[in-house]
Each structure stands twice: as structure tokens, then as C-alpha cells.
Amino acid sequence: MPTPTRSDYTFKYNSKLGRHGWLRLTPAYSVKLVEELVSETARGSKILDPFSGTATTGVVAAELGFDAHLFDINPFLIWLGNLKCTVYTAAQIHELQQRVVPRVLEDYKQLVLEKNWQPDIFNIERWWCGHTLPLISALHAAILLHCGKPDGTGPENLLWVAFSRLIIETSSAAFNHVSMSFKGGVTRYEISQIESIFSAILDNVIVSAQAELVGSSKIFLCDSRNPVSQEDSLYDHVVTSPPYPNRMTYIRELRPYMYWTGFLEDAKEAGDLDWTAIGGTWGSATSKLKTWKNEVAGLPGQLTEIVSRIAASGDKNSDLMAQYVFKYFADMHLHFSGLKNILRSGAKLDYIVGNSSFYGNLVEAEMLMEKSLISLGFTDVGSRVVRKRNSNKNLYEYCVSARC
Ligand SMILES: C[S@@+](CC[C@H](N)C(=O)[O-])C[C@H]1O[C@@H](n2cnc3c(N)ncnc32)[C@H](O)[C@@H]1O
């Protein structure tokens, strides 16, 4: 029987699930899958997700009564993740709704008459039309005036979440591919439409932000190629979905959110940040990749074979893609090697990862990760297919598991 594509094991399943549906990040993994993995964990265990993304693991762990630590290198995702893992009281929400929101909406209508800041996004009118852009800028200015910049987990940050969602809903971004693309054209919105879309999103965010979380999760800035224990913790269960070796870059996916919320200012910053990401090849990260030299010892022999086949495939980008795959697995090897220092003996590892293909050469991510884990002394190493991806007949998602 063919392996099913299981859309309940993708981010599509998450969109209506309270906090999980706040912002759409294509590479977010499925809540259902994480619930299944976390449910296997013994009570009182400390969970780690070294690749937090939108903090799906953190929210699920806290919902199921666990404590979790999550790492990421992207400051926007760290901010968002910590907000998603915070419960707001009725009094905080009352204050927000009675005092802050009405002032923001009142000033928005005034500020529309002025010229306001807009971010330095390349070709910005491809995202929002020249009529809608000033309206979004005015709303941005009004939120900034009453809530300050997005920072920490105070309740006023919820307006920035709603604003982030609004900019995507009113943009020409399309989500019918693995990564974000553009719809045919931009839509024109009027002052009152922006207000009502924003208010409706905010109402949803506010309702879910009060939902109970039994456990607690925190997201930390930490490069998982050199993972560092937080608050002297030793972790019992690693539940995560690292970047896949498929050239998806999170900075590219997140740039509209990150520019508007001030977490990115220019293309240079974007490239520099992506260079710290495993699998990052956005902007200047690509030129750095060209001259990158491996310094990680003990990599699986099969990696050298796969990399050589990609390099020999005769495309103008073959050498670059070969470097990309090489560095991706060298970084993952570094990650696994550092992880040993922060895990309790006997800790379980569950990594959801997809394989990929470059010029017809299959990159068996699950096999290469298994080899890395075995060579680093992890035990019970194995993998199972989670789902088939619909994009190509040889592409699957796996759960790679091991014990420390
Ligand atoms: C596939 S996404 C995780 C998605 C997440 N499971 C979710 O449901 O939203 C991978 C994440 O790893 C992060 N990342 C990439 N390189 C990293 C590194 N060196 N250290 C920590 N996080 C990193 C990226 O910023 C991205 O958020």
C-alpha cells in the first residue's frame, strides 16, 4: 500500500488550533505529531527543542503539563515563541481591550493622514499596493506609539502578533508551495477594512492567549551547533524538527514579519543572520558558502559520496549545492556532538526531518543523521517514515530516533 501524505501531520492541521494558528510558518510541524511524541515522555521529564521555529513543541509541551526549553537563532521567532508560551490574565486582557486597543484604532485613523515609516523591503509594492501600504504604515505607527517596540512578553505585544498576521493576510503572499511565493496581484484595502481585519485577528489572538497552559516553556537564543544547557537543566527528551536539507531559508520566509516588526533592518543583516542558520543560503550567506571549508571530523563516509555526485551533476550551481549539502550535515553533526553534554543519560531523541533531491541525487537525510548519531555513540538509532510529501515521489518525512 502506498505511504499516505497525511495532511494532519503537516502545519495545515495547526491553523485552527488557538495559539498554534497565530502566524503561519510553512516549516512548522504538526501539533498532532508533536502531541504523539510528547505523550510518550514520562511525567516530570524536561523536554528540549533545539530548533524552536514557531515554538510548536513548547506550546504542546506546556499544554500537556511538561516543562520545556527551546532554542533558536532567530530573534523574531524567540520573541514570538515566548509570547505563545505565556498565559495572560483576564485583568491584563481587560486593560488591553478597554484602554490600549481603542487608542491605537483612534490614532490609526489620524495617522493615515501623515507620512509614516515603512520598512526597507525589496520591491515592497509587490507585496502591498500603493494605496494599502500607507494604511499599514499608519497602523504600525499607532501600535508603536501605544505599545512600544515588540519586546518581551507583556500583553501589549499581542497587538504586534495581530499586526504581523494582518500584513500577511493583506499581502500578495501565497502559500500553495513549500516556500512562500506571490499571488497574481495585490489587493486594495480601505481604511475601515484594515481596521476590521486587524480587530478580528486580535480578538482571536486574545481569546487563545488566555487558554490555560499547565506546564511551562521558554525559548532561548542559542546556536544549536553549540548547544548550551539553560538554567542548569539536563534534558530527557529532544522533540524537534531541524531545518531540512532542501534550501528552504527561514529568513526568506519570515522577512515581511521581521522587517515590519523591526527584527531586521536591511539585506546585510538578513544574510548575516542566515549564515548562522543550519542550511542558510540567503543573500550574503550564499557567497560565504562558496568558500566554506569543512573542519568537522568524523562525518559519515556516505556524505562524501553524495556530495561528489551532486558536484558532478553538471549544473551551473552543482558545486554550490554540493557545498550546501556538505555544510548542512557537518552542522548537524556538530549539533549532535554538542547535544551529548546537555542530555541526561538515557534521554530519547526524536527528529522529524525530510530527505531531499539535488539534480536527481537523493540526499537521504535520515540515513546520514543515523550514521552521525551512531558514530557519536548514541544508541537505539533508527528511523521510520512519518509521511510521504506530495511534491515528489521519492520525498518523505521521517522520525529519526536515538537514545543518549
Ligand atoms: C523546521 S524549523 C522548526 C519548526 C518548528 N518545529 C515549528 O513547528 O515551528 C527550524 C528552525 O531551526 C532554526 N535554526 C536554524 N539554525 C539554527 C541554529 N544553528 N541554532 C538554533 N536554531 C536554528 C531556524 O531559525 C528555524 O526556526
mmCIF file of C-alpha atoms in Angstrom, residues 190-382:
data_model
loop_
_atom_site.group_PDB
_atom_site.id
_atom_site.type_symbol
_atom_site.label_atom_id
_atom_site.label_comp_id
_atom_site.label_asym_id
_atom_site.label_seq_id
_atom_site.Cartn_x
_atom_site.Cartn_y
_atom_site.Cartn_z
ATOM 1 C CA GLU A 190 -9.647 50.743 2.551
ATOM 2 C CA ILE A 191 -9.091 52.353 5.995
ATOM 3 C CA SER A 192 -12.083 50.630 7.592
ATOM 4 C CA GLN A 193 -11.203 47.224 6.113
ATOM 5 C CA ILE A 194 -7.724 47.299 7.647
ATOM 6 C CA GLU A 195 -9.294 48.223 10.984
ATOM 7 C CA SER A 196 -11.831 45.406 10.865
ATOM 8 C CA ILE A 197 -9.355 42.751 9.696
ATOM 9 C CA PHE A 198 -6.913 43.774 12.439
ATOM 10 C CA SER A 199 -9.657 43.776 15.108
ATOM 11 C CA ALA A 200 -10.927 40.337 14.094
ATOM 12 C CA ILE A 201 -7.408 38.845 14.176
ATOM 13 C CA LEU A 202 -6.685 40.500 17.511
ATOM 14 C CA ASP A 203 -9.906 39.113 19.033
ATOM 15 C CA ASN A 204 -8.822 35.606 18.059
ATOM 16 C CA VAL A 205 -5.313 36.076 19.401
ATOM 17 C CA ILE A 206 -6.642 37.484 22.669
ATOM 18 C CA VAL A 207 -9.050 34.578 23.241
ATOM 19 C CA SER A 208 -6.357 31.954 22.712
ATOM 20 C CA ALA A 209 -3.775 33.901 24.742
ATOM 21 C CA GLN A 210 -5.906 33.243 27.839
ATOM 22 C CA ALA A 211 -6.124 29.475 27.303
ATOM 23 C CA GLU A 212 -4.591 27.532 30.166
ATOM 24 C CA LEU A 213 -1.069 26.101 29.920
ATOM 25 C CA VAL A 214 -0.414 23.543 32.634
ATOM 26 C CA GLY A 215 3.346 23.287 32.167
ATOM 27 C CA SER A 216 5.822 25.968 31.174
ATOM 28 C CA SER A 217 8.094 26.520 28.188
ATOM 29 C CA LYS A 218 10.779 29.081 27.476
ATOM 30 C CA ILE A 219 12.599 29.920 24.292
ATOM 31 C CA PHE A 220 16.273 30.924 24.445
ATOM 32 C CA LEU A 221 18.714 32.451 21.982
ATOM 33 C CA CYS A 222 21.157 29.609 21.416
ATOM 34 C CA ASP A 223 23.040 28.332 18.371
ATOM 35 C CA SER A 224 22.316 24.618 18.366
ATOM 36 C CA ARG A 225 25.638 23.863 16.697
ATOM 37 C CA ASN A 226 26.987 24.590 20.149
ATOM 38 C CA PRO A 227 24.030 23.812 22.434
ATOM 39 C CA VAL A 228 24.266 25.178 25.959
ATOM 40 C CA SER A 229 22.148 23.995 28.882
ATOM 41 C CA GLN A 230 19.852 26.729 30.219
ATOM 42 C CA GLU A 231 19.175 27.132 33.940
ATOM 43 C CA ASP A 232 21.462 24.133 34.676
ATOM 44 C CA SER A 233 18.995 21.721 33.094
ATOM 45 C CA LEU A 234 19.674 18.249 31.778
ATOM 46 C CA TYR A 235 17.116 17.261 29.164
ATOM 47 C CA ASP A 236 15.243 13.929 28.979
ATOM 48 C CA HIS A 237 13.510 14.093 25.624
ATOM 49 C CA VAL A 238 14.508 16.010 22.489
ATOM 50 C CA VAL A 239 11.487 16.574 20.251
ATOM 51 C CA THR A 240 12.281 18.672 17.230
ATOM 52 C CA SER A 241 12.178 19.366 13.551
ATOM 53 C CA PRO A 242 15.504 20.832 12.382
ATOM 54 C CA PRO A 243 15.848 22.651 9.059
ATOM 55 C CA TYR A 244 15.663 20.182 6.165
ATOM 56 C CA PRO A 245 18.465 19.939 3.570
ATOM 57 C CA ASN A 246 16.165 21.444 0.931
ATOM 58 C CA ARG A 247 17.375 25.055 0.614
ATOM 59 C CA MET A 248 14.358 26.424 2.470
ATOM 60 C CA THR A 249 15.570 29.561 4.215
ATOM 61 C CA TYR A 250 13.674 30.830 7.230
ATOM 62 C CA ILE A 251 14.863 34.403 6.788
ATOM 63 C CA ARG A 252 13.383 34.453 3.318
ATOM 64 C CA GLU A 253 10.088 33.048 4.611
ATOM 65 C CA LEU A 254 9.932 35.398 7.570
ATOM 66 C CA ARG A 255 11.227 38.604 6.017
ATOM 67 C CA PRO A 256 7.886 40.500 5.834
ATOM 68 C CA TYR A 257 7.235 39.854 9.535
ATOM 69 C CA MET A 258 10.810 40.586 10.541
ATOM 70 C CA TYR A 259 11.143 43.861 8.620
ATOM 71 C CA TRP A 260 7.811 45.269 9.821
ATOM 72 C CA THR A 261 8.427 44.340 13.453
ATOM 73 C CA GLY A 262 11.954 45.772 13.367
ATOM 74 C CA PHE A 263 13.811 42.489 13.874
ATOM 75 C CA LEU A 264 15.552 43.047 10.511
ATOM 76 C CA GLU A 265 16.686 46.333 9.047
ATOM 77 C CA ASP A 266 18.453 45.520 5.820
ATOM 78 C CA ALA A 267 19.599 42.806 3.444
ATOM 79 C CA LYS A 268 23.062 42.607 5.010
ATOM 80 C CA GLU A 269 21.596 41.800 8.401
ATOM 81 C CA ALA A 270 19.364 39.169 6.765
ATOM 82 C CA GLY A 271 22.342 37.438 5.104
ATOM 83 C CA ASP A 272 24.433 37.561 8.303
ATOM 84 C CA LEU A 273 21.639 36.011 10.349
ATOM 85 C CA ASP A 274 21.024 33.306 7.772
ATOM 86 C CA TRP A 275 24.702 32.338 7.846
ATOM 87 C CA THR A 276 24.222 31.299 11.489
ATOM 88 C CA ALA A 277 21.239 29.108 10.487
ATOM 89 C CA ILE A 278 21.810 25.477 9.584
ATOM 90 C CA GLY A 279 21.082 25.307 5.848
ATOM 91 C CA GLY A 280 21.017 29.108 5.491
ATOM 92 C CA THR A 281 21.744 30.389 1.981
ATOM 93 C CA TRP A 282 20.004 33.756 1.808
ATOM 94 C CA GLY A 283 21.877 36.790 0.429
ATOM 95 C CA SER A 284 25.490 37.009 1.612
ATOM 96 C CA ALA A 285 25.213 33.517 3.166
ATOM 97 C CA THR A 286 25.427 32.146 -0.402
ATOM 98 C CA SER A 287 28.753 33.825 -1.168
ATOM 99 C CA LYS A 288 30.179 32.681 2.182
ATOM 100 C CA LEU A 289 29.090 29.129 1.385
ATOM 101 C CA LYS A 290 31.196 29.137 -1.798
ATOM 102 C CA THR A 291 34.440 29.435 0.158
ATOM 103 C CA TRP A 292 33.399 27.426 3.228
ATOM 104 C CA LYS A 293 35.838 24.652 4.277
ATOM 105 C CA ASN A 294 34.799 21.764 6.450
ATOM 106 C CA GLU A 295 36.535 21.439 9.824
ATOM 107 C CA VAL A 296 34.226 18.837 11.378
ATOM 108 C CA ALA A 297 35.845 15.415 11.827
ATOM 109 C CA GLY A 298 34.071 12.043 11.833
ATOM 110 C CA LEU A 299 31.404 12.772 9.193
ATOM 111 C CA PRO A 300 29.714 9.732 7.575
ATOM 112 C CA GLY A 301 31.574 8.362 4.525
ATOM 113 C CA GLN A 302 28.268 8.263 2.605
ATOM 114 C CA LEU A 303 28.146 12.072 2.802
ATOM 115 C CA THR A 304 31.336 12.395 0.734
ATOM 116 C CA GLU A 305 29.829 10.113 -1.928
ATOM 117 C CA ILE A 306 26.529 12.061 -2.114
ATOM 118 C CA VAL A 307 28.348 15.408 -2.206
ATOM 119 C CA SER A 308 30.642 14.205 -5.028
ATOM 120 C CA ARG A 309 27.656 13.015 -7.074
ATOM 121 C CA ILE A 310 25.912 16.397 -6.690
ATOM 122 C CA ALA A 311 29.109 18.269 -7.618
ATOM 123 C CA ALA A 312 29.468 16.119 -10.763
ATOM 124 C CA SER A 313 25.904 16.669 -11.952
ATOM 125 C CA GLY A 314 26.884 19.335 -14.471
ATOM 126 C CA ASP A 315 24.519 22.169 -13.488
ATOM 127 C CA LYS A 316 25.868 25.718 -13.127
ATOM 128 C CA ASN A 317 25.040 25.541 -9.414
ATOM 129 C CA SER A 318 26.214 21.967 -8.751
ATOM 130 C CA ASP A 319 29.324 22.991 -6.814
ATOM 131 C CA LEU A 320 27.328 25.385 -4.652
ATOM 132 C CA MET A 321 24.648 22.783 -3.920
ATOM 133 C CA ALA A 322 27.330 20.213 -3.087
ATOM 134 C CA GLN A 323 28.813 22.704 -0.586
ATOM 135 C CA TYR A 324 25.338 23.371 0.779
ATOM 136 C CA VAL A 325 24.635 19.676 1.470
ATOM 137 C CA PHE A 326 28.117 19.124 2.895
ATOM 138 C CA LYS A 327 27.818 22.056 5.311
ATOM 139 C CA TYR A 328 24.277 21.136 6.326
ATOM 140 C CA PHE A 329 25.330 17.653 7.531
ATOM 141 C CA ALA A 330 28.578 18.959 9.063
ATOM 142 C CA ASP A 331 26.470 21.425 11.098
ATOM 143 C CA MET A 332 24.002 18.702 12.126
ATOM 144 C CA HIS A 333 26.932 16.509 13.200
ATOM 145 C CA LEU A 334 28.281 19.386 15.316
ATOM 146 C CA HIS A 335 24.823 19.782 16.809
ATOM 147 C CA PHE A 336 24.510 16.091 17.773
ATOM 148 C CA SER A 337 28.001 16.077 19.192
ATOM 149 C CA GLY A 338 27.334 19.128 21.425
ATOM 150 C CA LEU A 339 23.935 17.803 22.456
ATOM 151 C CA LYS A 340 25.501 14.923 24.374
ATOM 152 C CA ASN A 341 26.746 17.382 27.015
ATOM 153 C CA ILE A 342 23.271 18.618 27.917
ATOM 154 C CA LEU A 343 21.248 15.394 27.867
ATOM 155 C CA ARG A 344 20.560 13.087 30.777
ATOM 156 C CA SER A 345 21.918 9.579 30.265
ATOM 157 C CA GLY A 346 19.174 7.513 28.578
ATOM 158 C CA ALA A 347 17.500 10.619 27.078
ATOM 159 C CA LYS A 348 15.368 9.997 23.983
ATOM 160 C CA LEU A 349 15.818 11.902 20.698
ATOM 161 C CA ASP A 350 13.072 12.326 18.077
ATOM 162 C CA TYR A 351 13.944 14.361 14.959
ATOM 163 C CA ILE A 352 11.352 14.970 12.253
ATOM 164 C CA VAL A 353 13.250 15.535 9.033
ATOM 165 C CA GLY A 354 12.710 15.254 5.281
ATOM 166 C CA ASN A 355 15.030 13.862 2.647
ATOM 167 C CA SER A 356 15.701 15.877 -0.492
ATOM 168 C CA SER A 357 16.971 15.593 -4.014
ATOM 169 C CA PHE A 358 19.517 17.664 -5.979
ATOM 170 C CA TYR A 359 19.672 17.097 -9.754
ATOM 171 C CA GLY A 360 18.179 13.634 -9.280
ATOM 172 C CA ASN A 361 20.624 12.699 -6.492
ATOM 173 C CA LEU A 362 18.702 11.636 -3.423
ATOM 174 C CA VAL A 363 20.008 13.106 -0.158
ATOM 175 C CA GLU A 364 18.967 10.552 2.424
ATOM 176 C CA ALA A 365 18.878 12.844 5.433
ATOM 177 C CA GLU A 366 17.544 10.137 7.742
ATOM 178 C CA MET A 367 20.377 7.736 6.854
ATOM 179 C CA LEU A 368 23.093 10.402 7.199
ATOM 180 C CA MET A 369 21.745 11.521 10.561
ATOM 181 C CA GLU A 370 21.579 7.931 11.773
ATOM 182 C CA LYS A 371 25.243 7.452 10.756
ATOM 183 C CA SER A 372 26.260 10.628 12.588
ATOM 184 C CA LEU A 373 24.392 9.583 15.733
ATOM 185 C CA ILE A 374 25.912 6.081 15.703
ATOM 186 C CA SER A 375 29.443 7.395 15.226
ATOM 187 C CA LEU A 376 28.928 9.779 18.157
ATOM 188 C CA GLY A 377 27.962 6.888 20.446
ATOM 189 C CA PHE A 378 24.162 7.324 20.610
ATOM 190 C CA THR A 379 22.264 4.020 20.954
ATOM 191 C CA ASP A 380 18.955 2.556 19.660
ATOM 192 C CA VAL A 381 19.400 4.642 16.498
ATOM 193 C CA GLY A 382 16.722 4.150 13.832
#
